[in-house]
Amino acid sequence: MSPLSKEVLIFSQIFGGFPLTSLENKKLKFSLPVFLWGLVLTVLQTLTTEIGLYTDYRKKLAGVPLRMFDNISMIVVVLDLVSLNLVSVVIFISCSRKHEQFINILDILEKVDQKLQKNVPEVNAKAKVLLVSIVITILITGIGVLDFQRSVYVGNKDYISSICYIPPLIMLFSQASLFLHFTQVTQSIATRFGIIKARVKEEVLRNRRERPMNTHYIRIANVPHNNKGLYTIHEVESLMSAFWMLCDAVHQANSFYGDQLLIVFFTSLVHITISLYYLIGSVILRQSTAITVLGGLAIAHIAHLVLLVRPSTLVAELADGMAPMICKLINTSLDPILVERLEELLLQLGKRKSRFSALGFFQLQNSAVIKMAGAVTTYLVVLVQFQIEIVPPEFFKSVT
């Protein structure tokens, strides 16, 4: 499996300014043109965000606001767009500054494949990239329709200004680029953890089946001066060497993705809360179009978070599953030397954990999503309880 497919790389270059390009031998290297494009894109996204906020604020002063109907809605809109813009900036800066670490991750995975003496099949990411692009395009289109409807409702005849928030929403593609290459890298690591775990179990079980014959030191063809038991020990040590390399890959990935994941989680918390709050208001006012768009937007934000965390959870489960598996096998009829090696491995496994985290603040596992759900629920209850009666109906026609 290629840690970064061609489709994901191109998508990340176009929308995230990912400053790496592929060579003929499929190696990645830093690309100055792509870096400059990412810099221009990030600056344009920041400018369009400021222009959109300024346009709406000017309309608010003129009495025909687009989303900023009062101070509360103004704070919500600013927090929504600024957090999204911050994601775009952090992704570009982090990828540009630490691109060598990403290349190191790919090099480690290539060395693991060499140790496994197996080419893991590549995964076609075309469908995934296409689906993400279609979903974001539909959401942006729906948001544009709602903004236009709201502009007509408040009597704003400047229809061009009614779409001032659409250009900044292109930053959703930048966030999607991080989602695509992070999930593909973590899935690649998880796949290799699974292969190593299965092969270690296979080798240990083979030793147990062949244990009675090992006392006669029956030799294997093409393995001179080694009996079957010693051959199994060599294979297990080689596989565990690949296992430790994957642990190093996880460490490198944490260093590369840590700050990006932290800001993405913060932004997801903001967007999910705001989207659900607007959705509740739209349901109260029975705005069918707004309910459809806001419901889809809330589902998209939640699905993005869940799918982002799932591969990293799988990596932790597969890595942690190695120790219990060895504990179950170690008490069977194995060579004493193999048992000794496995006991040493158990001590090392207890000291090294493979976890993805958001800059060390919290681990990227399903439990983090559950805790975020609790936080979102708390904020929604507060907003609905203390704000819904003082917010004018026009406020709920705005959309994040």
mmCIF file of C-alpha atoms in Angstrom:
data_model
loop_
_atom_site.group_PDB
_atom_site.id
_atom_site.type_symbol
_atom_site.label_atom_id
_atom_site.label_comp_id
_atom_site.label_asym_id
_atom_site.label_seq_id
_atom_site.Cartn_x
_atom_site.Cartn_y
_atom_site.Cartn_z
ATOM 1 C CA MET A 1 0.000 0.000 0.000
ATOM 2 C CA SER A 2 1.448 3.333 -0.966
ATOM 3 C CA PRO A 3 1.423 5.647 2.077
ATOM 4 C CA LEU A 4 0.441 8.539 -0.178
ATOM 5 C CA SER A 5 -1.326 7.800 -3.443
ATOM 6 C CA LYS A 6 -0.999 10.005 -6.500
ATOM 7 C CA GLU A 7 -4.589 11.249 -6.228
ATOM 8 C CA VAL A 8 -4.203 12.303 -2.600
ATOM 9 C CA LEU A 9 -0.874 13.980 -3.322
ATOM 10 C CA ILE A 10 -2.318 16.045 -6.184
ATOM 11 C CA PHE A 11 -5.375 17.009 -4.106
ATOM 12 C CA SER A 12 -3.115 18.090 -1.231
ATOM 13 C CA GLN A 13 -0.891 20.104 -3.559
ATOM 14 C CA ILE A 14 -3.819 21.966 -5.104
ATOM 15 C CA PHE A 15 -5.860 22.743 -1.999
ATOM 16 C CA GLY A 16 -3.430 22.385 0.897
ATOM 17 C CA GLY A 17 -0.179 23.613 -0.620
ATOM 18 C CA PHE A 18 1.513 20.325 0.348
ATOM 19 C CA PRO A 19 5.059 21.194 -0.862
ATOM 20 C CA LEU A 20 6.105 17.735 -2.045
ATOM 21 C CA THR A 21 6.157 16.283 -5.520
ATOM 22 C CA SER A 22 6.657 12.758 -6.785
ATOM 23 C CA LEU A 23 9.705 11.724 -8.796
ATOM 24 C CA GLU A 24 9.877 8.996 -11.446
ATOM 25 C CA ASN A 25 10.951 6.437 -8.828
ATOM 26 C CA LYS A 26 7.921 7.415 -6.693
ATOM 27 C CA LYS A 27 10.146 9.179 -4.176
ATOM 28 C CA LEU A 28 8.925 12.504 -2.810
ATOM 29 C CA LYS A 29 10.955 15.678 -2.656
ATOM 30 C CA PHE A 30 10.394 19.338 -1.797
ATOM 31 C CA SER A 31 8.938 21.384 -4.652
ATOM 32 C CA LEU A 32 9.479 25.155 -4.677
ATOM 33 C CA PRO A 33 6.659 25.868 -7.212
ATOM 34 C CA VAL A 34 4.166 23.932 -5.091
ATOM 35 C CA PHE A 35 5.382 25.739 -1.964
ATOM 36 C CA LEU A 36 4.893 29.127 -3.635
ATOM 37 C CA TRP A 37 1.441 28.101 -4.818
ATOM 38 C CA GLY A 38 0.549 27.063 -1.266
ATOM 39 C CA LEU A 39 1.810 30.403 0.048
ATOM 40 C CA VAL A 40 -0.281 32.349 -2.479
ATOM 41 C CA LEU A 41 -3.314 30.166 -1.741
ATOM 42 C CA THR A 42 -3.001 30.668 2.021
ATOM 43 C CA VAL A 43 -2.684 34.440 1.619
ATOM 44 C CA LEU A 44 -5.714 34.557 -0.700
ATOM 45 C CA GLN A 45 -7.776 32.496 1.719
ATOM 46 C CA THR A 46 -6.861 34.844 4.565
ATOM 47 C CA LEU A 47 -7.751 37.886 2.466
ATOM 48 C CA THR A 48 -11.090 36.453 1.345
ATOM 49 C CA THR A 49 -11.925 35.678 4.970
ATOM 50 C CA GLU A 50 -11.219 39.261 5.984
ATOM 51 C CA ILE A 51 -13.136 40.641 2.997
ATOM 52 C CA GLY A 52 -16.150 38.469 3.817
ATOM 53 C CA LEU A 53 -16.194 39.534 7.467
ATOM 54 C CA TYR A 54 -15.716 43.203 6.547
ATOM 55 C CA THR A 55 -18.491 43.087 3.935
ATOM 56 C CA ASP A 56 -20.946 41.577 6.392
ATOM 57 C CA TYR A 57 -19.979 44.038 9.111
ATOM 58 C CA ARG A 58 -20.499 46.942 6.703
ATOM 59 C CA LYS A 59 -23.912 45.535 5.777
ATOM 60 C CA LYS A 60 -24.734 45.228 9.480
ATOM 61 C CA LEU A 61 -24.041 48.935 9.958
ATOM 62 C CA ALA A 62 -26.237 49.654 6.933
ATOM 63 C CA GLY A 63 -29.104 47.668 8.426
ATOM 64 C CA VAL A 64 -29.033 44.773 5.923
ATOM 65 C CA PRO A 65 -26.681 42.225 7.518
ATOM 66 C CA LEU A 66 -25.889 38.914 5.898
ATOM 67 C CA ARG A 67 -25.143 36.916 9.054
ATOM 68 C CA MET A 68 -24.135 39.462 11.700
ATOM 69 C CA PHE A 69 -27.609 40.312 12.985
ATOM 70 C CA ASP A 70 -26.376 41.104 16.497
ATOM 71 C CA ASN A 71 -23.295 40.883 18.677
ATOM 72 C CA ILE A 72 -23.846 37.183 19.416
ATOM 73 C CA SER A 73 -24.126 36.211 15.766
ATOM 74 C CA MET A 74 -21.120 38.383 14.955
ATOM 75 C CA ILE A 75 -18.976 36.520 17.480
ATOM 76 C CA VAL A 76 -20.199 33.171 16.146
ATOM 77 C CA VAL A 77 -19.437 34.069 12.522
ATOM 78 C CA VAL A 78 -15.980 35.417 13.363
ATOM 79 C CA LEU A 79 -15.129 32.343 15.428
ATOM 80 C CA ASP A 80 -16.386 30.068 12.647
ATOM 81 C CA LEU A 81 -14.375 31.599 9.803
ATOM 82 C CA VAL A 82 -11.258 32.503 11.782
ATOM 83 C CA SER A 83 -10.929 28.955 13.114
ATOM 84 C CA LEU A 84 -11.294 27.564 9.599
ATOM 85 C CA ASN A 85 -8.678 30.013 8.323
ATOM 86 C CA LEU A 86 -6.375 29.053 11.175
ATOM 87 C CA VAL A 87 -6.591 25.409 10.077
ATOM 88 C CA SER A 88 -5.507 26.365 6.563
ATOM 89 C CA VAL A 89 -2.554 28.418 7.815
ATOM 90 C CA VAL A 90 -1.359 25.792 10.298
ATOM 91 C CA ILE A 91 -1.586 22.986 7.727
ATOM 92 C CA PHE A 92 0.483 24.902 5.188
ATOM 93 C CA ILE A 93 3.128 26.103 7.657
ATOM 94 C CA SER A 94 3.446 22.716 9.364
ATOM 95 C CA CYS A 95 3.713 20.757 6.106
ATOM 96 C CA SER A 96 6.284 23.189 4.711
ATOM 97 C CA ARG A 97 8.394 23.345 7.852
ATOM 98 C CA LYS A 98 8.355 19.611 8.625
ATOM 99 C CA HIS A 99 8.148 18.033 5.169
ATOM 100 C CA GLU A 100 11.380 16.091 5.790
ATOM 101 C CA GLN A 101 9.709 14.227 8.641
ATOM 102 C CA PHE A 102 6.943 13.138 6.298
ATOM 103 C CA ILE A 103 9.537 11.811 3.847
ATOM 104 C CA ASN A 104 11.160 9.949 6.753
ATOM 105 C CA ILE A 105 7.833 8.270 7.493
ATOM 106 C CA LEU A 106 7.621 6.995 3.929
ATOM 107 C CA ASP A 107 11.241 5.798 4.064
ATOM 108 C CA ILE A 108 10.551 3.849 7.259
ATOM 109 C CA LEU A 109 7.523 2.168 5.716
ATOM 110 C CA GLU A 110 9.587 1.232 2.672
ATOM 111 C CA LYS A 111 12.238 -0.360 4.914
ATOM 112 C CA VAL A 112 9.512 -2.260 6.755
ATOM 113 C CA ASP A 113 8.298 -3.682 3.436
ATOM 114 C CA GLN A 114 11.848 -4.785 2.674
ATOM 115 C CA LYS A 115 12.087 -6.578 6.024
ATOM 116 C CA LEU A 116 8.741 -8.214 5.443
ATOM 117 C CA GLN A 117 9.921 -9.163 1.942
ATOM 118 C CA LYS A 118 6.476 -8.251 0.744
ATOM 119 C CA ASN A 119 5.014 -5.425 -1.316
ATOM 120 C CA VAL A 120 1.781 -4.374 0.351
ATOM 121 C CA PRO A 121 -0.782 -3.743 -2.431
ATOM 122 C CA GLU A 122 -1.646 -0.138 -3.149
ATOM 123 C CA VAL A 123 -5.107 1.212 -2.432
ATOM 124 C CA ASN A 124 -6.917 3.165 -5.108
ATOM 125 C CA ALA A 125 -7.847 6.512 -3.527
ATOM 126 C CA LYS A 126 -9.658 7.951 -6.551
ATOM 127 C CA ALA A 127 -13.109 7.129 -5.197
ATOM 128 C CA LYS A 128 -12.278 8.598 -1.785
ATOM 129 C CA VAL A 129 -10.940 11.848 -3.241
ATOM 130 C CA LEU A 130 -13.902 12.121 -5.604
ATOM 131 C CA LEU A 131 -16.431 11.526 -2.815
ATOM 132 C CA VAL A 132 -14.824 14.132 -0.543
ATOM 133 C CA SER A 133 -14.770 16.682 -3.396
ATOM 134 C CA ILE A 134 -18.433 16.079 -4.246
ATOM 135 C CA VAL A 135 -19.579 16.368 -0.620
ATOM 136 C CA ILE A 136 -17.720 19.645 -0.041
ATOM 137 C CA THR A 137 -18.955 21.099 -3.340
ATOM 138 C CA ILE A 138 -22.567 20.243 -2.490
ATOM 139 C CA LEU A 139 -22.251 21.775 0.973
ATOM 140 C CA ILE A 140 -20.709 25.001 -0.323
ATOM 141 C CA THR A 141 -23.439 25.258 -2.971
ATOM 142 C CA GLY A 142 -26.137 24.746 -0.344
ATOM 143 C CA ILE A 143 -24.593 27.388 1.907
ATOM 144 C CA GLY A 144 -24.506 29.807 -1.038
ATOM 145 C CA VAL A 145 -28.203 29.235 -1.685
ATOM 146 C CA LEU A 146 -29.066 29.918 1.956
ATOM 147 C CA ASP A 147 -26.963 33.082 2.022
ATOM 148 C CA PHE A 148 -28.723 34.317 -1.114
ATOM 149 C CA GLN A 149 -32.161 33.547 0.316
ATOM 150 C CA ARG A 150 -31.321 35.372 3.519
ATOM 151 C CA SER A 151 -30.046 38.365 1.549
ATOM 152 C CA VAL A 152 -33.347 38.584 -0.314
ATOM 153 C CA TYR A 153 -35.292 38.179 2.934
ATOM 154 C CA VAL A 154 -33.635 41.164 4.652
ATOM 155 C CA GLY A 155 -34.022 43.323 1.564
ATOM 156 C CA ASN A 156 -30.411 43.436 0.462
ATOM 157 C CA LYS A 157 -30.373 44.236 -3.247
ATOM 158 C CA ASP A 158 -26.597 43.863 -3.501
ATOM 159 C CA TYR A 159 -26.737 40.215 -4.497
ATOM 160 C CA ILE A 160 -22.979 40.044 -5.151
ATOM 161 C CA SER A 161 -22.262 40.721 -1.502
ATOM 162 C CA SER A 162 -24.615 37.901 -0.509
ATOM 163 C CA ILE A 163 -21.970 35.385 -1.591
ATOM 164 C CA CYS A 164 -19.070 37.080 0.212
ATOM 165 C CA TYR A 165 -18.720 34.061 2.510
ATOM 166 C CA ILE A 166 -18.429 31.537 -0.295
ATOM 167 C CA PRO A 167 -14.716 32.103 -1.238
ATOM 168 C CA PRO A 168 -13.483 31.510 2.344
ATOM 169 C CA LEU A 169 -15.329 28.191 2.398
ATOM 170 C CA ILE A 170 -12.832 26.878 -0.162
ATOM 171 C CA MET A 171 -10.672 26.329 2.946
ATOM 172 C CA LEU A 172 -12.799 23.245 3.602
ATOM 173 C CA PHE A 173 -10.791 21.600 0.820
ATOM 174 C CA SER A 174 -7.579 22.409 2.700
ATOM 175 C CA GLN A 175 -8.931 20.667 5.785
ATOM 176 C CA ALA A 176 -9.971 17.746 3.574
ATOM 177 C CA SER A 177 -6.412 17.444 2.221
ATOM 178 C CA LEU A 178 -5.121 16.842 5.754
ATOM 179 C CA PHE A 179 -7.870 14.290 6.321
ATOM 180 C CA LEU A 180 -6.967 12.389 3.146
ATOM 181 C CA HIS A 181 -3.210 12.041 3.599
ATOM 182 C CA PHE A 182 -3.376 11.533 7.387
ATOM 183 C CA THR A 183 -5.899 8.702 7.121
ATOM 184 C CA GLN A 184 -3.967 7.084 4.278
ATOM 185 C CA VAL A 185 -0.685 7.163 6.197
ATOM 186 C CA THR A 186 -2.279 5.805 9.375
ATOM 187 C CA GLN A 187 -4.072 3.069 7.440
ATOM 188 C CA SER A 188 -0.744 2.104 5.870
ATOM 189 C CA ILE A 189 0.871 1.828 9.295
ATOM 190 C CA ALA A 190 -2.090 -0.148 10.651
ATOM 191 C CA THR A 191 -1.941 -2.576 7.724
ATOM 192 C CA ARG A 192 1.727 -3.301 8.340
ATOM 193 C CA PHE A 193 1.131 -3.746 12.080
ATOM 194 C CA GLY A 194 -1.528 -6.303 11.210
ATOM 195 C CA ILE A 195 0.782 -8.181 8.829
ATOM 196 C CA ILE A 196 3.591 -8.326 11.412
ATOM 197 C CA LYS A 197 1.238 -9.500 14.154
ATOM 198 C CA ALA A 198 -0.157 -12.280 11.954
ATOM 199 C CA ARG A 199 3.287 -13.458 10.851
ATOM 200 C CA VAL A 200 4.710 -13.501 14.384
ATOM 201 C CA LYS A 201 1.791 -15.665 15.466
ATOM 202 C CA GLU A 202 2.327 -17.933 12.470
ATOM 203 C CA GLU A 203 6.030 -18.401 13.218
ATOM 204 C CA VAL A 204 5.441 -19.121 16.913
ATOM 205 C CA LEU A 205 2.708 -21.642 16.132
ATOM 206 C CA ARG A 206 4.981 -23.324 13.602
ATOM 207 C CA ASN A 207 7.658 -23.690 16.281
ATOM 208 C CA ARG A 208 5.138 -25.282 18.625
ATOM 209 C CA ARG A 209 4.055 -27.802 15.999
ATOM 210 C CA GLU A 210 7.643 -28.685 15.103
ATOM 211 C CA ARG A 211 8.966 -28.659 18.674
ATOM 212 C CA PRO A 212 9.342 -32.472 18.992
ATOM 213 C CA MET A 213 11.554 -32.595 15.917
ATOM 214 C CA ASN A 214 13.759 -29.730 17.048
ATOM 215 C CA THR A 215 15.527 -31.967 19.542
ATOM 216 C CA HIS A 216 17.067 -33.793 16.566
ATOM 217 C CA TYR A 217 18.204 -30.519 14.936
ATOM 218 C CA ILE A 218 16.735 -31.378 11.559
ATOM 219 C CA ARG A 219 18.056 -28.828 9.100
ATOM 220 C CA ILE A 220 16.038 -26.764 6.683
ATOM 221 C CA ALA A 221 17.154 -26.495 3.099
ATOM 222 C CA ASN A 222 19.007 -23.274 2.271
ATOM 223 C CA VAL A 223 19.399 -22.467 5.976
ATOM 224 C CA PRO A 224 22.859 -23.793 6.816
ATOM 225 C CA HIS A 225 23.945 -24.316 10.399
ATOM 226 C CA ASN A 226 20.488 -23.521 11.764
ATOM 227 C CA ASN A 227 17.776 -25.829 13.009
ATOM 228 C CA LYS A 228 14.098 -25.065 12.657
ATOM 229 C CA GLY A 229 13.844 -23.600 16.127
ATOM 230 C CA LEU A 230 16.703 -21.165 15.527
ATOM 231 C CA TYR A 231 15.219 -20.274 12.166
ATOM 232 C CA THR A 232 11.919 -19.383 13.888
ATOM 233 C CA ILE A 233 13.765 -17.238 16.418
ATOM 234 C CA HIS A 234 15.528 -15.402 13.604
ATOM 235 C CA GLU A 235 12.226 -14.765 11.825
ATOM 236 C CA VAL A 236 10.516 -13.513 14.970
ATOM 237 C CA GLU A 237 13.397 -11.149 15.735
ATOM 238 C CA SER A 238 13.320 -9.849 12.161
ATOM 239 C CA LEU A 239 9.570 -9.251 12.368
ATOM 240 C CA MET A 240 9.882 -7.490 15.708
ATOM 241 C CA SER A 241 12.616 -5.311 14.254
ATOM 242 C CA ALA A 242 10.071 -4.222 11.635
ATOM 243 C CA PHE A 243 7.577 -3.697 14.468
ATOM 244 C CA TRP A 244 9.935 -1.280 16.246
ATOM 245 C CA MET A 245 10.447 0.566 12.975
ATOM 246 C CA LEU A 246 6.697 1.057 12.692
ATOM 247 C CA CYS A 247 6.698 2.425 16.240
ATOM 248 C CA ASP A 248 9.302 4.952 15.081
ATOM 249 C CA ALA A 249 7.047 5.801 12.116
ATOM 250 C CA VAL A 250 4.211 6.543 14.548
ATOM 251 C CA HIS A 251 6.560 8.779 16.551
ATOM 252 C CA GLN A 252 7.563 10.650 13.370
ATOM 253 C CA ALA A 253 3.917 10.980 12.349
ATOM 254 C CA ASN A 254 3.034 12.421 15.765
ATOM 255 C CA SER A 255 5.736 15.031 15.342
ATOM 256 C CA PHE A 256 4.521 15.896 11.841
ATOM 257 C CA TYR A 257 0.767 15.894 12.446
ATOM 258 C CA GLY A 258 0.531 16.946 16.117
ATOM 259 C CA ASP A 259 -0.173 20.666 15.730
ATOM 260 C CA GLN A 260 -2.383 20.088 12.681
ATOM 261 C CA LEU A 261 -4.544 17.564 14.511
ATOM 262 C CA LEU A 262 -4.874 19.839 17.536
ATOM 263 C CA ILE A 263 -6.214 22.752 15.499
ATOM 264 C CA VAL A 264 -8.485 20.443 13.481
ATOM 265 C CA PHE A 265 -10.043 19.088 16.685
ATOM 266 C CA PHE A 266 -10.608 22.612 17.991
ATOM 267 C CA THR A 267 -12.182 23.680 14.705
ATOM 268 C CA SER A 268 -14.352 20.570 14.598
ATOM 269 C CA LEU A 269 -15.626 21.355 18.098
ATOM 270 C CA VAL A 270 -16.539 24.872 16.973
ATOM 271 C CA HIS A 271 -18.154 23.822 13.699
ATOM 272 C CA ILE A 272 -20.166 20.940 15.137
ATOM 273 C CA THR A 273 -21.501 23.109 17.955
ATOM 274 C CA ILE A 274 -22.421 25.998 15.674
ATOM 275 C CA SER A 275 -23.934 23.765 12.997
ATOM 276 C CA LEU A 276 -26.151 21.945 15.508
ATOM 277 C CA TYR A 277 -27.179 25.238 17.106
ATOM 278 C CA TYR A 278 -28.228 26.693 13.770
ATOM 279 C CA LEU A 279 -29.975 23.414 12.970
ATOM 280 C CA ILE A 280 -32.042 23.598 16.154
ATOM 281 C CA GLY A 281 -33.085 27.156 15.298
ATOM 282 C CA SER A 282 -34.003 26.122 11.757
ATOM 283 C CA VAL A 283 -36.144 23.270 13.071
ATOM 284 C CA ILE A 284 -37.949 25.670 15.399
ATOM 285 C CA LEU A 285 -38.645 28.039 12.502
ATOM 286 C CA ARG A 286 -39.474 25.132 10.158
ATOM 287 C CA GLN A 287 -37.041 26.261 7.477
ATOM 288 C CA SER A 288 -36.909 23.146 5.275
ATOM 289 C CA THR A 289 -34.045 24.281 3.054
ATOM 290 C CA ALA A 290 -31.945 25.368 6.029
ATOM 291 C CA ILE A 291 -32.706 22.111 7.849
ATOM 292 C CA THR A 292 -31.479 20.094 4.847
ATOM 293 C CA VAL A 293 -28.260 22.061 4.384
ATOM 294 C CA LEU A 294 -27.463 22.449 8.072
ATOM 295 C CA GLY A 295 -28.261 18.807 8.760
ATOM 296 C CA GLY A 296 -25.920 17.736 5.985
ATOM 297 C CA LEU A 297 -23.256 20.131 7.268
ATOM 298 C CA ALA A 298 -23.499 18.784 10.817
ATOM 299 C CA ILE A 299 -23.340 15.192 9.589
ATOM 300 C CA ALA A 300 -20.308 16.016 7.427
ATOM 301 C CA HIS A 301 -18.429 17.587 10.366
ATOM 302 C CA ILE A 302 -19.209 14.648 12.649
ATOM 303 C CA ALA A 303 -18.309 12.056 10.001
ATOM 304 C CA HIS A 304 -15.050 13.893 9.301
ATOM 305 C CA LEU A 305 -14.051 13.680 12.947
ATOM 306 C CA VAL A 306 -15.045 10.032 13.376
ATOM 307 C CA LEU A 307 -13.285 8.905 10.187
ATOM 308 C CA LEU A 308 -10.202 10.933 11.120
ATOM 309 C CA VAL A 309 -9.861 9.167 14.468
ATOM 310 C CA ARG A 310 -10.719 5.629 13.368
ATOM 311 C CA PRO A 311 -7.396 4.719 11.618
ATOM 312 C CA SER A 312 -5.308 5.986 14.536
ATOM 313 C CA THR A 313 -7.459 3.943 16.919
ATOM 314 C CA LEU A 314 -6.845 0.884 14.745
ATOM 315 C CA VAL A 315 -3.084 1.471 14.894
ATOM 316 C CA ALA A 316 -3.194 1.534 18.710
ATOM 317 C CA GLU A 317 -5.359 -1.594 18.871
ATOM 318 C CA LEU A 318 -3.088 -3.596 16.575
ATOM 319 C CA ALA A 319 0.108 -2.451 18.309
ATOM 320 C CA ASP A 320 -1.301 -3.112 21.778
ATOM 321 C CA GLY A 321 -2.602 -6.490 20.666
ATOM 322 C CA MET A 322 0.933 -7.820 20.162
ATOM 323 C CA ALA A 323 1.677 -8.226 23.893
ATOM 324 C CA PRO A 324 -1.515 -10.181 24.808
ATOM 325 C CA MET A 325 -0.978 -12.444 21.801
ATOM 326 C CA ILE A 326 2.584 -13.279 22.865
ATOM 327 C CA CYS A 327 1.429 -13.876 26.445
ATOM 328 C CA LYS A 328 -1.065 -16.472 25.218
ATOM 329 C CA LEU A 329 1.515 -18.242 23.058
ATOM 330 C CA ILE A 330 4.459 -18.121 25.431
ATOM 331 C CA ASN A 331 3.030 -20.754 27.790
ATOM 332 C CA THR A 332 2.793 -23.394 25.066
ATOM 333 C CA SER A 333 5.451 -25.949 24.109
ATOM 334 C CA LEU A 334 8.123 -23.716 22.595
ATOM 335 C CA ASP A 335 11.897 -23.800 22.411
ATOM 336 C CA PRO A 336 13.446 -22.411 25.615
ATOM 337 C CA ILE A 337 15.515 -19.967 23.568
ATOM 338 C CA LEU A 338 12.381 -18.716 21.784
ATOM 339 C CA VAL A 339 10.588 -18.341 25.112
ATOM 340 C CA GLU A 340 13.483 -16.256 26.395
ATOM 341 C CA ARG A 341 13.370 -14.024 23.315
ATOM 342 C CA LEU A 342 9.617 -13.589 23.624
ATOM 343 C CA GLU A 343 9.925 -12.610 27.291
ATOM 344 C CA GLU A 344 12.458 -9.946 26.327
ATOM 345 C CA LEU A 345 10.055 -8.671 23.683
ATOM 346 C CA LEU A 346 7.264 -8.445 26.249
ATOM 347 C CA LEU A 347 9.420 -6.197 28.437
ATOM 348 C CA GLN A 348 10.134 -3.931 25.495
ATOM 349 C CA LEU A 349 6.479 -3.842 24.435
ATOM 350 C CA GLY A 350 5.538 -2.606 27.899
ATOM 351 C CA LYS A 351 7.842 0.395 27.500
ATOM 352 C CA ARG A 352 6.904 1.426 23.948
ATOM 353 C CA LYS A 353 3.389 2.485 23.048
ATOM 354 C CA SER A 354 2.204 3.434 19.569
ATOM 355 C CA ARG A 355 -0.287 6.251 19.987
ATOM 356 C CA PHE A 356 -1.319 9.162 17.811
ATOM 357 C CA SER A 357 -1.920 12.332 19.775
ATOM 358 C CA ALA A 358 -2.787 15.969 19.204
ATOM 359 C CA LEU A 359 0.524 17.520 20.210
ATOM 360 C CA GLY A 360 0.462 15.426 23.390
ATOM 361 C CA PHE A 361 -2.689 17.042 24.793
ATOM 362 C CA PHE A 362 -4.880 14.008 24.157
ATOM 363 C CA GLN A 363 -4.730 10.746 22.252
ATOM 364 C CA LEU A 364 -6.547 10.287 18.974
ATOM 365 C CA GLN A 365 -8.851 7.466 19.907
ATOM 366 C CA ASN A 366 -12.586 6.882 19.944
ATOM 367 C CA SER A 367 -12.688 8.051 23.553
ATOM 368 C CA ALA A 368 -11.652 11.544 22.400
ATOM 369 C CA VAL A 369 -14.707 11.712 20.124
ATOM 370 C CA ILE A 370 -16.961 10.635 23.000
ATOM 371 C CA LYS A 371 -15.523 13.359 25.241
ATOM 372 C CA MET A 372 -16.007 15.924 22.475
ATOM 373 C CA ALA A 373 -19.628 14.822 22.103
ATOM 374 C CA GLY A 374 -20.116 15.570 25.782
ATOM 375 C CA ALA A 375 -18.561 19.010 25.392
ATOM 376 C CA VAL A 376 -20.723 19.808 22.347
ATOM 377 C CA THR A 377 -23.839 18.739 24.232
ATOM 378 C CA THR A 378 -22.938 21.007 27.150
ATOM 379 C CA TYR A 379 -22.358 24.028 24.918
ATOM 380 C CA LEU A 380 -25.593 23.402 23.011
ATOM 381 C CA VAL A 381 -27.615 23.238 26.205
ATOM 382 C CA VAL A 382 -26.127 26.544 27.355
ATOM 383 C CA LEU A 383 -26.765 28.227 23.994
ATOM 384 C CA VAL A 384 -30.310 26.959 23.678
ATOM 385 C CA GLN A 385 -31.179 27.771 27.281
ATOM 386 C CA PHE A 386 -29.819 31.303 27.493
ATOM 387 C CA GLN A 387 -29.701 32.608 23.929
ATOM 388 C CA ILE A 388 -32.447 31.200 21.757
ATOM 389 C CA GLU A 389 -35.093 33.652 22.987
ATOM 390 C CA ILE A 390 -32.986 36.760 22.469
ATOM 391 C CA VAL A 391 -31.733 35.900 18.984
ATOM 392 C CA PRO A 392 -33.895 37.265 16.122
ATOM 393 C CA PRO A 393 -35.325 34.787 13.605
ATOM 394 C CA GLU A 394 -33.028 36.085 10.871
ATOM 395 C CA PHE A 395 -30.044 34.804 12.816
ATOM 396 C CA PHE A 396 -31.034 31.186 12.260
ATOM 397 C CA LYS A 397 -31.033 31.691 8.526
ATOM 398 C CA SER A 398 -27.277 32.177 8.572
ATOM 399 C CA VAL A 399 -25.020 29.141 8.188
ATOM 400 C CA THR A 400 -21.513 28.209 9.154
#
